[in-house]
């Protein structure tokens, strides 16, 4: 994936951030996804962001795009899990027999909660730290 990279300069990172919100969001998404690969070693931290930026061969100045440091990674991950859960639940609704009764609410909620918790398993050992980074 050789998407347009942040030019190795302070100017470009700041101009991406202020002039093109779509490009900035794409760049932030890429950095946050890469940062998740470093959470196991560096936690939900600014160091994980720095390693991601380095791994993507971007300017160190790109760190200025993340005002919350490691909390940005945790929020990104939480949002992506919520989106995955929403997609899975929508797929279950689509796969359901239209002539059949919907599952009882308690069963539906139990499945949703179980699925959401299972999605967190890759970062289970560091999940409490993610919440700590938010406060």
mmCIF file with all atom_site columns, C-alpha atoms in Angstrom:
data_model
loop_
_atom_site.group_PDB
_atom_site.id
_atom_site.type_symbol
_atom_site.label_atom_id
_atom_site.label_alt_id
_atom_site.label_comp_id
_atom_site.label_asym_id
_atom_site.label_entity_id
_atom_site.label_seq_id
_atom_site.pdbx_PDB_ins_code
_atom_site.Cartn_x
_atom_site.Cartn_y
_atom_site.Cartn_z
_atom_site.occupancy
_atom_site.B_iso_or_equiv
_atom_site.pdbx_formal_charge
_atom_site.auth_seq_id
_atom_site.auth_comp_id
_atom_site.auth_asym_id
_atom_site.auth_atom_id
_atom_site.pdbx_PDB_model_num
ATOM 1   C CA . UNK A 1 1   ? 0.000   0.000   0.000  1.00 0.00 ? 1   UNK A CA 1
ATOM 2   C CA . UNK A 1 2   ? 1.965   2.933   -1.250 1.00 0.00 ? 2   UNK A CA 1
ATOM 3   C CA . UNK A 1 3   ? -0.461  5.728   -0.537 1.00 0.00 ? 3   UNK A CA 1
ATOM 4   C CA . UNK A 1 4   ? 0.654   9.315   -0.866 1.00 0.00 ? 4   UNK A CA 1
ATOM 5   C CA . UNK A 1 5   ? 3.076   9.765   2.053  1.00 0.00 ? 5   UNK A CA 1
ATOM 6   C CA . UNK A 1 6   ? 3.609   12.710  4.294  1.00 0.00 ? 6   UNK A CA 1
ATOM 7   C CA . UNK A 1 7   ? 6.614   14.527  2.820  1.00 0.00 ? 7   UNK A CA 1
ATOM 8   C CA . UNK A 1 8   ? 9.553   14.597  5.210  1.00 0.00 ? 8   UNK A CA 1
ATOM 9   C CA . UNK A 1 9   ? 8.958   18.106  6.428  1.00 0.00 ? 9   UNK A CA 1
ATOM 10  C CA . UNK A 1 10  ? 7.123   19.875  9.190  1.00 0.00 ? 10  UNK A CA 1
ATOM 11  C CA . UNK A 1 11  ? 5.351   22.016  6.609  1.00 0.00 ? 11  UNK A CA 1
ATOM 12  C CA . UNK A 1 12  ? 3.690   19.147  4.809  1.00 0.00 ? 12  UNK A CA 1
ATOM 13  C CA . UNK A 1 13  ? 2.305   17.426  7.902  1.00 0.00 ? 13  UNK A CA 1
ATOM 14  C CA . UNK A 1 14  ? 0.817   20.658  9.120  1.00 0.00 ? 14  UNK A CA 1
ATOM 15  C CA . UNK A 1 15  ? -0.576  21.556  5.704  1.00 0.00 ? 15  UNK A CA 1
ATOM 16  C CA . UNK A 1 16  ? -2.142  18.112  5.330  1.00 0.00 ? 16  UNK A CA 1
ATOM 17  C CA . UNK A 1 17  ? -3.692  18.541  8.748  1.00 0.00 ? 17  UNK A CA 1
ATOM 18  C CA . UNK A 1 18  ? -5.137  21.994  8.062  1.00 0.00 ? 18  UNK A CA 1
ATOM 19  C CA . UNK A 1 19  ? -5.849  22.122  4.326  1.00 0.00 ? 19  UNK A CA 1
ATOM 20  C CA . UNK A 1 20  ? -7.196  18.727  3.369  1.00 0.00 ? 20  UNK A CA 1
ATOM 21  C CA . UNK A 1 21  ? -9.250  17.093  6.063  1.00 0.00 ? 21  UNK A CA 1
ATOM 22  C CA . UNK A 1 22  ? -9.843  13.997  3.908  1.00 0.00 ? 22  UNK A CA 1
ATOM 23  C CA . UNK A 1 23  ? -6.109  13.469  3.270  1.00 0.00 ? 23  UNK A CA 1
ATOM 24  C CA . UNK A 1 24  ? -5.348  14.172  6.914  1.00 0.00 ? 24  UNK A CA 1
ATOM 25  C CA . UNK A 1 25  ? -7.921  11.622  8.060  1.00 0.00 ? 25  UNK A CA 1
ATOM 26  C CA . UNK A 1 26  ? -6.539  9.017   5.641  1.00 0.00 ? 26  UNK A CA 1
ATOM 27  C CA . UNK A 1 27  ? -3.023  9.666   6.877  1.00 0.00 ? 27  UNK A CA 1
ATOM 28  C CA . UNK A 1 28  ? -4.093  9.571   10.523 1.00 0.00 ? 28  UNK A CA 1
ATOM 29  C CA . UNK A 1 29  ? -5.967  6.308   9.882  1.00 0.00 ? 29  UNK A CA 1
ATOM 30  C CA . UNK A 1 30  ? -2.866  4.735   8.317  1.00 0.00 ? 30  UNK A CA 1
ATOM 31  C CA . UNK A 1 31  ? -0.662  5.858   11.192 1.00 0.00 ? 31  UNK A CA 1
ATOM 32  C CA . UNK A 1 32  ? -3.139  4.628   13.811 1.00 0.00 ? 32  UNK A CA 1
ATOM 33  C CA . UNK A 1 33  ? -3.487  1.251   12.097 1.00 0.00 ? 33  UNK A CA 1
ATOM 34  C CA . UNK A 1 34  ? 0.293   0.935   12.009 1.00 0.00 ? 34  UNK A CA 1
ATOM 35  C CA . UNK A 1 35  ? 0.505   2.054   15.653 1.00 0.00 ? 35  UNK A CA 1
ATOM 36  C CA . UNK A 1 36  ? -1.714  -0.861  16.677 1.00 0.00 ? 36  UNK A CA 1
ATOM 37  C CA . UNK A 1 37  ? 1.111   -3.164  15.583 1.00 0.00 ? 37  UNK A CA 1
ATOM 38  C CA . UNK A 1 38  ? 3.322   -1.533  18.229 1.00 0.00 ? 38  UNK A CA 1
ATOM 39  C CA . UNK A 1 39  ? 0.870   -1.577  21.135 1.00 0.00 ? 39  UNK A CA 1
ATOM 40  C CA . UNK A 1 40  ? 2.044   -4.983  22.371 1.00 0.00 ? 40  UNK A CA 1
ATOM 41  C CA . UNK A 1 41  ? 5.601   -3.660  22.823 1.00 0.00 ? 41  UNK A CA 1
ATOM 42  C CA . UNK A 1 42  ? 5.014   0.003   23.642 1.00 0.00 ? 42  UNK A CA 1
ATOM 43  C CA . UNK A 1 43  ? 1.477   0.159   24.979 1.00 0.00 ? 43  UNK A CA 1
ATOM 44  C CA . UNK A 1 44  ? -1.109  2.759   24.045 1.00 0.00 ? 44  UNK A CA 1
ATOM 45  C CA . UNK A 1 45  ? 1.551   5.420   23.956 1.00 0.00 ? 45  UNK A CA 1
ATOM 46  C CA . UNK A 1 46  ? 3.155   8.163   21.973 1.00 0.00 ? 46  UNK A CA 1
ATOM 47  C CA . UNK A 1 47  ? 6.059   5.769   21.416 1.00 0.00 ? 47  UNK A CA 1
ATOM 48  C CA . UNK A 1 48  ? 3.722   3.413   19.524 1.00 0.00 ? 48  UNK A CA 1
ATOM 49  C CA . UNK A 1 49  ? 2.718   6.383   17.350 1.00 0.00 ? 49  UNK A CA 1
ATOM 50  C CA . UNK A 1 50  ? 6.363   7.318   16.775 1.00 0.00 ? 50  UNK A CA 1
ATOM 51  C CA . UNK A 1 51  ? 7.203   3.745   15.777 1.00 0.00 ? 51  UNK A CA 1
ATOM 52  C CA . UNK A 1 52  ? 4.271   3.756   13.350 1.00 0.00 ? 52  UNK A CA 1
ATOM 53  C CA . UNK A 1 53  ? 5.371   7.041   11.799 1.00 0.00 ? 53  UNK A CA 1
ATOM 54  C CA . UNK A 1 54  ? 8.906   5.715   11.507 1.00 0.00 ? 54  UNK A CA 1
ATOM 55  C CA . UNK A 1 55  ? 7.667   2.444   10.002 1.00 0.00 ? 55  UNK A CA 1
ATOM 56  C CA . UNK A 1 56  ? 5.662   4.325   7.387  1.00 0.00 ? 56  UNK A CA 1
ATOM 57  C CA . UNK A 1 57  ? 8.744   6.430   6.627  1.00 0.00 ? 57  UNK A CA 1
ATOM 58  C CA . UNK A 1 58  ? 6.965   9.661   7.466  1.00 0.00 ? 58  UNK A CA 1
ATOM 59  C CA . UNK A 1 59  ? 8.288   12.811  9.034  1.00 0.00 ? 59  UNK A CA 1
ATOM 60  C CA . UNK A 1 60  ? 8.543   12.855  12.819 1.00 0.00 ? 60  UNK A CA 1
ATOM 61  C CA . UNK A 1 61  ? 6.480   16.039  12.582 1.00 0.00 ? 61  UNK A CA 1
ATOM 62  C CA . UNK A 1 62  ? 3.424   13.883  11.889 1.00 0.00 ? 62  UNK A CA 1
ATOM 63  C CA . UNK A 1 63  ? 3.243   13.223  15.631 1.00 0.00 ? 63  UNK A CA 1
ATOM 64  C CA . UNK A 1 64  ? 1.702   16.709  15.869 1.00 0.00 ? 64  UNK A CA 1
ATOM 65  C CA . UNK A 1 65  ? -1.447  15.280  14.266 1.00 0.00 ? 65  UNK A CA 1
ATOM 66  C CA . UNK A 1 66  ? -2.192  13.388  17.504 1.00 0.00 ? 66  UNK A CA 1
ATOM 67  C CA . UNK A 1 67  ? -3.182  15.715  20.323 1.00 0.00 ? 67  UNK A CA 1
ATOM 68  C CA . UNK A 1 68  ? -4.112  12.879  22.678 1.00 0.00 ? 68  UNK A CA 1
ATOM 69  C CA . UNK A 1 69  ? -1.006  10.752  22.193 1.00 0.00 ? 69  UNK A CA 1
ATOM 70  C CA . UNK A 1 70  ? -1.641  7.085   22.915 1.00 0.00 ? 70  UNK A CA 1
ATOM 71  C CA . UNK A 1 71  ? -5.280  7.797   23.699 1.00 0.00 ? 71  UNK A CA 1
ATOM 72  C CA . UNK A 1 72  ? -5.745  8.491   19.982 1.00 0.00 ? 72  UNK A CA 1
ATOM 73  C CA . UNK A 1 73  ? -4.754  4.872   19.299 1.00 0.00 ? 73  UNK A CA 1
ATOM 74  C CA . UNK A 1 74  ? -7.179  3.560   21.924 1.00 0.00 ? 74  UNK A CA 1
ATOM 75  C CA . UNK A 1 75  ? -10.033 5.686   20.586 1.00 0.00 ? 75  UNK A CA 1
ATOM 76  C CA . UNK A 1 76  ? -9.270  4.592   17.023 1.00 0.00 ? 76  UNK A CA 1
ATOM 77  C CA . UNK A 1 77  ? -9.248  0.932   18.032 1.00 0.00 ? 77  UNK A CA 1
ATOM 78  C CA . UNK A 1 78  ? -12.467 1.265   20.027 1.00 0.00 ? 78  UNK A CA 1
ATOM 79  C CA . UNK A 1 79  ? -14.191 2.954   17.087 1.00 0.00 ? 79  UNK A CA 1
ATOM 80  C CA . UNK A 1 80  ? -12.990 0.290   14.667 1.00 0.00 ? 80  UNK A CA 1
ATOM 81  C CA . UNK A 1 81  ? -14.317 -2.455  16.959 1.00 0.00 ? 81  UNK A CA 1
ATOM 82  C CA . UNK A 1 82  ? -17.677 -0.717  17.159 1.00 0.00 ? 82  UNK A CA 1
ATOM 83  C CA . UNK A 1 83  ? -17.791 -0.484  13.364 1.00 0.00 ? 83  UNK A CA 1
ATOM 84  C CA . UNK A 1 84  ? -16.897 -4.173  13.018 1.00 0.00 ? 84  UNK A CA 1
ATOM 85  C CA . UNK A 1 85  ? -19.608 -5.113  15.501 1.00 0.00 ? 85  UNK A CA 1
ATOM 86  C CA . UNK A 1 86  ? -22.153 -2.987  13.681 1.00 0.00 ? 86  UNK A CA 1
ATOM 87  C CA . UNK A 1 87  ? -21.257 -4.651  10.366 1.00 0.00 ? 87  UNK A CA 1
ATOM 88  C CA . UNK A 1 88  ? -21.491 -8.122  11.901 1.00 0.00 ? 88  UNK A CA 1
ATOM 89  C CA . UNK A 1 89  ? -24.860 -7.368  13.463 1.00 0.00 ? 89  UNK A CA 1
ATOM 90  C CA . UNK A 1 90  ? -26.177 -5.965  10.190 1.00 0.00 ? 90  UNK A CA 1
ATOM 91  C CA . UNK A 1 91  ? -24.970 -9.098  8.394  1.00 0.00 ? 91  UNK A CA 1
ATOM 92  C CA . UNK A 1 92  ? -26.794 -11.273 10.933 1.00 0.00 ? 92  UNK A CA 1
ATOM 93  C CA . UNK A 1 93  ? -29.958 -9.299  10.271 1.00 0.00 ? 93  UNK A CA 1
ATOM 94  C CA . UNK A 1 94  ? -29.490 -9.737  6.516  1.00 0.00 ? 94  UNK A CA 1
ATOM 95  C CA . UNK A 1 95  ? -28.877 -13.476 6.924  1.00 0.00 ? 95  UNK A CA 1
ATOM 96  C CA . UNK A 1 96  ? -31.943 -13.974 9.100  1.00 0.00 ? 96  UNK A CA 1
ATOM 97  C CA . UNK A 1 97  ? -34.947 -15.675 7.548  1.00 0.00 ? 97  UNK A CA 1
ATOM 98  C CA . UNK A 1 98  ? -37.340 -12.801 6.774  1.00 0.00 ? 98  UNK A CA 1
ATOM 99  C CA . UNK A 1 99  ? -40.365 -14.969 7.579  1.00 0.00 ? 99  UNK A CA 1
ATOM 100 C CA . UNK A 1 100 ? -38.957 -15.961 10.974 1.00 0.00 ? 100 UNK A CA 1
ATOM 101 C CA . UNK A 1 101 ? -39.291 -14.115 14.235 1.00 0.00 ? 101 UNK A CA 1
ATOM 102 C CA . UNK A 1 102 ? -36.357 -11.962 15.299 1.00 0.00 ? 102 UNK A CA 1
ATOM 103 C CA . UNK A 1 103 ? -34.331 -13.367 18.195 1.00 0.00 ? 103 UNK A CA 1
ATOM 104 C CA . UNK A 1 104 ? -35.367 -12.285 21.667 1.00 0.00 ? 104 UNK A CA 1
ATOM 105 C CA . UNK A 1 105 ? -33.761 -9.006  22.684 1.00 0.00 ? 105 UNK A CA 1
ATOM 106 C CA . UNK A 1 106 ? -31.826 -10.626 25.541 1.00 0.00 ? 106 UNK A CA 1
ATOM 107 C CA . UNK A 1 107 ? -30.288 -13.167 23.138 1.00 0.00 ? 107 UNK A CA 1
ATOM 108 C CA . UNK A 1 108 ? -29.441 -10.455 20.619 1.00 0.00 ? 108 UNK A CA 1
ATOM 109 C CA . UNK A 1 109 ? -27.761 -8.297  23.293 1.00 0.00 ? 109 UNK A CA 1
ATOM 110 C CA . UNK A 1 110 ? -25.890 -11.268 24.755 1.00 0.00 ? 110 UNK A CA 1
ATOM 111 C CA . UNK A 1 111 ? -24.487 -12.135 21.322 1.00 0.00 ? 111 UNK A CA 1
ATOM 112 C CA . UNK A 1 112 ? -23.536 -8.510  20.663 1.00 0.00 ? 112 UNK A CA 1
ATOM 113 C CA . UNK A 1 113 ? -21.703 -8.137  23.976 1.00 0.00 ? 113 UNK A CA 1
ATOM 114 C CA . UNK A 1 114 ? -19.935 -11.487 23.583 1.00 0.00 ? 114 UNK A CA 1
ATOM 115 C CA . UNK A 1 115 ? -18.852 -10.615 20.049 1.00 0.00 ? 115 UNK A CA 1
ATOM 116 C CA . UNK A 1 116 ? -17.595 -7.176  21.101 1.00 0.00 ? 116 UNK A CA 1
ATOM 117 C CA . UNK A 1 117 ? -15.518 -8.681  23.900 1.00 0.00 ? 117 UNK A CA 1
ATOM 118 C CA . UNK A 1 118 ? -14.099 -11.307 21.541 1.00 0.00 ? 118 UNK A CA 1
ATOM 119 C CA . UNK A 1 119 ? -13.033 -8.557  19.142 1.00 0.00 ? 119 UNK A CA 1
ATOM 120 C CA . UNK A 1 120 ? -10.926 -7.059  21.955 1.00 0.00 ? 120 UNK A CA 1
ATOM 121 C CA . UNK A 1 121 ? -8.966  -10.283 22.522 1.00 0.00 ? 121 UNK A CA 1
ATOM 122 C CA . UNK A 1 122 ? -5.885  -9.302  20.468 1.00 0.00 ? 122 UNK A CA 1
ATOM 123 C CA . UNK A 1 123 ? -5.205  -6.486  22.946 1.00 0.00 ? 123 UNK A CA 1
ATOM 124 C CA . UNK A 1 124 ? -6.748  -8.028  26.044 1.00 0.00 ? 124 UNK A CA 1
ATOM 125 C CA . UNK A 1 125 ? -3.521  -7.888  28.067 1.00 0.00 ? 125 UNK A CA 1
ATOM 126 C CA . UNK A 1 126 ? -3.250  -4.133  27.453 1.00 0.00 ? 126 UNK A CA 1
ATOM 127 C CA . UNK A 1 127 ? -6.918  -3.147  27.388 1.00 0.00 ? 127 UNK A CA 1
ATOM 128 C CA . UNK A 1 128 ? -6.973  -1.675  30.915 1.00 0.00 ? 128 UNK A CA 1
ATOM 129 C CA . UNK A 1 129 ? -4.026  0.490   29.895 1.00 0.00 ? 129 UNK A CA 1
ATOM 130 C CA . UNK A 1 130 ? -6.050  1.749   26.921 1.00 0.00 ? 130 UNK A CA 1
ATOM 131 C CA . UNK A 1 131 ? -8.754  2.994   29.269 1.00 0.00 ? 131 UNK A CA 1
ATOM 132 C CA . UNK A 1 132 ? -6.113  4.524   31.519 1.00 0.00 ? 132 UNK A CA 1
ATOM 133 C CA . UNK A 1 133 ? -4.759  6.512   28.571 1.00 0.00 ? 133 UNK A CA 1
ATOM 134 C CA . UNK A 1 134 ? -8.165  8.141   28.155 1.00 0.00 ? 134 UNK A CA 1
ATOM 135 C CA . UNK A 1 135 ? -8.206  9.705   31.626 1.00 0.00 ? 135 UNK A CA 1
#
